[in-house]
CSV table of C-alpha atoms in Angstrom, one decimal:
chain,number,residue,atom,x,y,z
A,1088,MET,CA,-63.3,-79.3,51.4
A,1089,GLN,CA,-63.3,-77.9,47.6
A,1090,SER,CA,-65.9,-75.3,48.6
A,1091,SER,CA,-64.2,-73.7,51.1
A,1092,GLN,CA,-61.0,-73.2,49.2
A,1093,PHE,CA,-63.2,-71.7,46.1
A,1094,THR,CA,-64.8,-69.1,48.8
A,1095,GLY,CA,-61.0,-68.3,50.1
A,1096,SER,CA,-59.6,-67.7,46.7
A,1097,SER,CA,-62.7,-65.4,45.7
A,1098,LEU,CA,-62.2,-63.2,49.0
A,1099,SER,CA,-58.6,-62.9,48.0
A,1100,LEU,CA,-59.5,-61.8,44.5
A,1101,THR,CA,-62.1,-59.5,46.0
A,1102,SER,CA,-59.5,-57.9,48.4
A,1103,GLN,CA,-57.0,-57.6,45.5
A,1104,MET,CA,-59.7,-56.1,43.2
A,1105,VAL,CA,-60.6,-53.4,46.1
A,1106,LYS,CA,-57.0,-52.7,46.8
A,1107,TRP,CA,-56.5,-52.4,42.8
A,1108,ILE,CA,-59.8,-50.0,42.7
A,1109,LEU,CA,-58.2,-48.0,45.7
A,1110,ARG,CA,-54.5,-47.7,43.9
A,1111,LYS,CA,-56.5,-46.4,40.9
A,1112,ARG,CA,-58.5,-44.0,42.5
A,1113,THR,CA,-55.6,-42.4,44.6
A,1114,LYS,CA,-53.6,-42.7,41.5
A,1115,SER,CA,-56.1,-40.7,39.8
A,1116,ARG,CA,-56.5,-38.1,42.3
A,1117,ILE,CA,-52.7,-37.8,42.3
A,1118,GLN,CA,-52.5,-37.0,38.8
A,1119,ALA,CA,-55.6,-34.7,39.3
A,1120,ALA,CA,-54.4,-32.6,42.1
A,1121,GLU,CA,-50.9,-32.3,40.1
A,1122,ILE,CA,-52.7,-31.6,37.0
A,1123,SER,CA,-54.5,-28.9,39.1
A,1124,PHE,CA,-51.1,-27.7,40.9
A,1125,LEU,CA,-49.5,-27.5,37.1
A,1126,ARG,CA,-52.7,-25.4,36.0
A,1127,ARG,CA,-52.5,-23.2,38.8
A,1128,VAL,CA,-48.6,-22.6,38.3
A,1129,ALA,CA,-48.9,-22.1,34.9
A,1130,GLY,CA,-51.7,-19.5,35.4
A,1131,LEU,CA,-49.8,-18.1,37.8
A,1132,THR,CA,-46.8,-17.9,35.6
A,1133,ARG,CA,-48.9,-16.7,32.7
A,1134,ARG,CA,-50.1,-13.7,34.7
A,1135,ASP,CA,-46.6,-12.9,36.2
A,1136,GLY,CA,-45.2,-12.8,32.7
A,1137,VAL,CA,-48.3,-10.7,31.5
A,1138,GLU,CA,-47.6,-8.4,34.7
A,1139,MET,CA,-43.8,-8.6,33.8
A,1140,PHE,CA,-44.2,-7.3,30.4
A,1141,ARG,CA,-46.8,-4.4,31.3
A,1142,HIS,CA,-44.1,-3.4,33.6
A,1143,MET,CA,-41.4,-3.3,31.0
A,1144,LEU,CA,-43.8,-1.6,28.5
A,1145,GLY,CA,-44.5,1.2,31.0
A,1146,LYS,CA,-41.0,1.6,31.8
A,1147,THR,CA,-40.2,2.0,28.1
A,1148,LEU,CA,-42.8,4.3,27.1
A,1149,GLY,CA,-41.9,6.3,30.5
A,1150,LEU,CA,-38.1,6.5,29.5
A,1151,PHE,CA,-39.4,7.2,25.9
A,1152,GLY,CA,-41.5,9.9,27.0
A,1153,TYR,CA,-38.9,11.5,29.3
A,1154,THR,CA,-36.3,11.4,26.2
A,1155,ILE,CA,-38.9,13.4,24.4
A,1156,GLN,CA,-39.6,16.0,27.0
A,1157,TYR,CA,-35.9,16.4,27.8
A,1158,GLY,CA,-35.3,16.6,23.7
A,1159,CYS,CA,-37.7,19.0,23.3
A,1160,ILE,CA,-36.2,21.4,26.2
A,1161,ALA,CA,-32.7,21.4,25.1
A,1162,HIS,CA,-34.3,22.1,21.3
A,1163,CYS,CA,-36.2,25.3,23.0
A,1164,ALA,CA,-33.1,26.1,25.0
A,1165,PHE,CA,-31.1,26.2,22.1
A,1166,GLU,CA,-32.8,27.8,19.7
A,1167,TYR,CA,-34.6,30.4,22.2
A,1168,ILE,CA,-32.1,31.3,24.9
A,1169,GLY,CA,-28.5,30.4,23.5
A,1170,GLU,CA,-25.8,28.3,23.1
A,1171,PHE,CA,-21.8,27.9,24.1
A,1172,VAL,CA,-19.7,28.0,20.8
A,1173,VAL,CA,-15.7,27.4,20.6
A,1174,CYS,CA,-14.2,29.6,18.2
A,1175,SER,CA,-11.5,29.2,15.8
A,1176,GLY,CA,-9.5,31.4,13.5
A,1177,PRO,CA,-7.8,34.5,13.5
A,1178,SER,CA,-10.3,36.7,11.8
A,1179,MET,CA,-11.6,38.5,15.3
A,1180,GLU,CA,-8.2,39.0,16.9
A,1181,PRO,CA,-7.9,40.7,19.6
A,1182,THR,CA,-11.3,40.3,20.7
A,1183,ILE,CA,-11.9,36.9,20.6
A,1184,VAL,CA,-8.4,34.7,19.6
A,1185,ASN,CA,-8.4,30.8,18.7
A,1186,HIS,CA,-10.2,28.6,21.0
A,1187,ASP,CA,-11.8,31.1,23.2
A,1188,VAL,CA,-15.5,29.6,24.3
A,1189,VAL,CA,-18.2,32.5,24.3
A,1190,PHE,CA,-22.1,32.2,24.9
A,1191,SER,CA,-24.4,33.3,22.1
A,1192,GLU,CA,-27.9,34.4,23.1
A,1193,ARG,CA,-30.3,34.0,20.7
A,1194,MET,CA,-33.6,36.7,22.3
A,1195,SER,CA,-31.9,39.4,20.3
A,1196,ARG,CA,-32.2,37.7,17.0
A,1197,HIS,CA,-35.7,37.0,17.5
A,1198,LEU,CA,-36.5,40.2,18.5
A,1199,PHE,CA,-34.6,42.0,15.9
A,1200,LYS,CA,-32.5,43.9,18.7
A,1201,ILE,CA,-29.3,43.3,16.7
A,1202,GLU,CA,-27.3,46.4,16.7
A,1203,LYS,CA,-24.2,47.7,15.0
A,1204,GLY,CA,-21.1,46.7,16.6
A,1205,ASP,CA,-22.4,43.4,18.1
A,1206,ILE,CA,-20.7,40.5,17.8
A,1207,VAL,CA,-22.6,37.4,16.1
A,1208,ILE,CA,-22.6,33.9,15.1
A,1209,ALA,CA,-24.0,33.6,11.6
A,1210,LYS,CA,-24.1,30.6,9.3
A,1211,SER,CA,-21.5,30.9,6.4
A,1212,PRO,CA,-23.0,32.3,3.0
A,1213,PHE,CA,-20.6,29.9,1.7
A,1214,ASP,CA,-21.2,26.6,3.5
A,1215,PRO,CA,-24.6,26.1,5.6
A,1216,GLN,CA,-22.5,23.4,7.8
A,1217,MET,CA,-20.2,26.0,9.1
A,1218,ASN,CA,-20.4,29.0,11.4
A,1219,ILE,CA,-18.7,32.7,11.4
A,1220,CYS,CA,-18.2,35.0,14.3
A,1221,LYS,CA,-18.0,38.6,12.8
A,1222,ARG,CA,-19.2,42.0,14.0
A,1223,VAL,CA,-21.9,43.9,12.6
A,1224,ILE,CA,-20.9,46.7,10.9
A,1225,GLY,CA,-23.7,47.9,9.1
A,1226,LEU,CA,-27.4,47.5,9.0
A,1227,GLU,CA,-30.2,47.4,6.4
A,1228,GLY,CA,-30.1,50.9,4.7
A,1229,ASP,CA,-26.6,51.7,5.8
A,1230,LYS,CA,-23.9,53.1,3.5
A,1231,ILE,CA,-20.9,51.2,3.7
A,1232,CYS,CA,-17.5,52.1,2.5
A,1233,THR,CA,-16.0,49.0,0.5
A,1234,SER,CA,-12.6,50.3,-0.7
A,1235,SER,CA,-9.5,50.1,1.4
A,1236,PRO,CA,-7.9,53.0,3.2
A,1237,SER,CA,-5.2,53.3,1.1
A,1238,ASP,CA,-7.4,53.6,-2.4
A,1239,LEU,CA,-7.7,57.3,-3.6
A,1240,PHE,CA,-11.2,56.8,-4.8
A,1241,LYS,CA,-13.8,55.7,-2.0
A,1242,THR,CA,-16.4,53.2,-3.4
A,1243,HIS,CA,-19.6,52.4,-1.4
A,1244,THR,CA,-22.6,50.2,-1.1
A,1245,TYR,CA,-25.7,50.0,0.8
A,1246,VAL,CA,-26.8,47.5,2.6
A,1247,PRO,CA,-30.2,46.1,1.4
A,1248,MET,CA,-33.4,45.3,3.4
A,1249,GLY,CA,-33.1,42.2,5.3
A,1250,HIS,CA,-29.2,42.0,5.0
A,1251,VAL,CA,-26.5,43.3,7.7
A,1252,TRP,CA,-22.6,44.2,6.8
A,1253,LEU,CA,-20.3,41.8,8.6
A,1254,GLU,CA,-16.5,41.9,9.2
A,1255,GLY,CA,-13.8,40.9,11.6
A,1256,ASP,CA,-12.1,42.9,13.9
A,1257,ASN,CA,-9.0,41.5,12.1
A,1258,LEU,CA,-9.6,43.1,8.9
A,1259,ARG,CA,-6.1,42.1,7.7
A,1260,ASN,CA,-6.9,38.4,8.0
A,1261,SER,CA,-10.7,38.2,7.8
A,1262,THR,CA,-13.1,37.0,5.1
A,1263,ASP,CA,-16.1,38.9,5.4
A,1264,SER,CA,-18.9,40.8,3.7
A,1265,ARG,CA,-15.9,42.6,1.8
A,1266,ASN,CA,-15.7,39.6,0.2
A,1267,TYR,CA,-19.2,38.2,-0.2
A,1268,GLY,CA,-21.1,41.2,0.3
A,1269,PRO,CA,-23.7,41.7,2.8
A,1270,ILE,CA,-25.6,38.6,4.1
A,1271,PRO,CA,-29.4,37.7,5.2
A,1272,TYR,CA,-30.7,38.7,8.5
A,1273,ALA,CA,-32.0,35.1,9.1
A,1274,LEU,CA,-28.5,33.8,8.8
A,1275,ILE,CA,-27.9,35.1,11.9
A,1276,ARG,CA,-27.9,32.6,14.9
A,1277,GLY,CA,-27.2,34.8,18.1
A,1278,ARG,CA,-25.5,37.5,19.2
A,1279,VAL,CA,-22.0,36.9,21.5
A,1280,CYS,CA,-22.6,38.5,24.8
A,1281,TRP,CA,-20.3,36.7,27.5
A,1282,LYS,CA,-16.7,35.3,26.6
A,1283,LEU,CA,-16.0,32.4,29.1
A,1284,TRP,CA,-12.9,31.0,28.4
A,1285,PRO,CA,-10.0,31.8,29.2
A,1286,LEU,CA,-11.0,32.4,32.9
A,1287,HIS,CA,-8.9,35.8,33.1
A,1288,SER,CA,-11.2,37.1,30.0
A,1289,PHE,CA,-14.3,35.9,31.6
A,1290,GLY,CA,-17.1,38.5,31.6
A,1291,THR,CA,-19.1,40.8,29.0
A,1292,MET,CA,-17.8,41.1,25.5
A,1293,SER,CA,-15.8,44.7,24.7
A,1294,GLU,CA,-17.6,47.5,23.7
A,1295,THR,CA,-17.5,48.0,20.0
A,1296,PRO,CA,-14.3,49.2,18.5
A,1297,MET,CA,-14.9,52.6,17.9
A,1298,LYS,CA,-12.9,52.9,14.5
A,1299,HIS,CA,-15.3,50.3,12.8
A,1300,ILE,CA,-18.5,52.3,13.9
A,1301,ILE,CA,-16.8,55.9,13.1
A,1302,LYS,CA,-15.5,54.5,9.9
A,1303,ALA,CA,-19.2,53.5,8.7
A,1304,GLN,CA,-21.0,56.7,10.0
A,1305,ARG,CA,-18.1,58.9,8.6
A,1306,ASP,CA,-18.6,57.5,5.0
A,1307,SER,CA,-22.0,57.7,5.3
A,1308,ASP,CA,-22.0,61.3,6.2
A,1309,SER,CA,-19.6,62.2,3.4
A,1310,ASP,CA,-21.8,61.7,0.8
């Protein structure tokens, strides 16, 4: 009787051990599967992060490259083609009045095609941050009358090499070469060729007022 009870207890113990071992193995397998799954997810997340970083980096570099390209194109356009200029001040009245918008082309400057009578945009000899709009009255070597029409004795000066003589069309209200002398050709930024605004004045700039050219030529021939 005692012997059979012992045998039954042994079988029960063995069965419990087998169940415990099976549970352990199952748990281990589940943990291994979870770990494997988490590793795969981590690997995918890492790869996705790298791909996303590469994608964003490529987009950023592409945008930076386009910005540089368009910046270079804009620089070349403004430097060699021309620019729009809003004029202010009374010195070029009545040809150009306050708030007129004109187009200043650059090719004539680079090709040294600036001529007497052209209206130009130039850097102010007093303030490099400010532009002036004046008419070319004399080129290098030209003789310019610097006295007013009412003066009894006329005074003259010659435009030195590499310089131009500028005056405003509104002689009574213009600060120009009569005040600061001839300016270096290098200060010229462009030649005004079109008036864009106001619309009723749209078109090419008017021809040189003959009184300026006649004055310069007459003074040059009289000596």
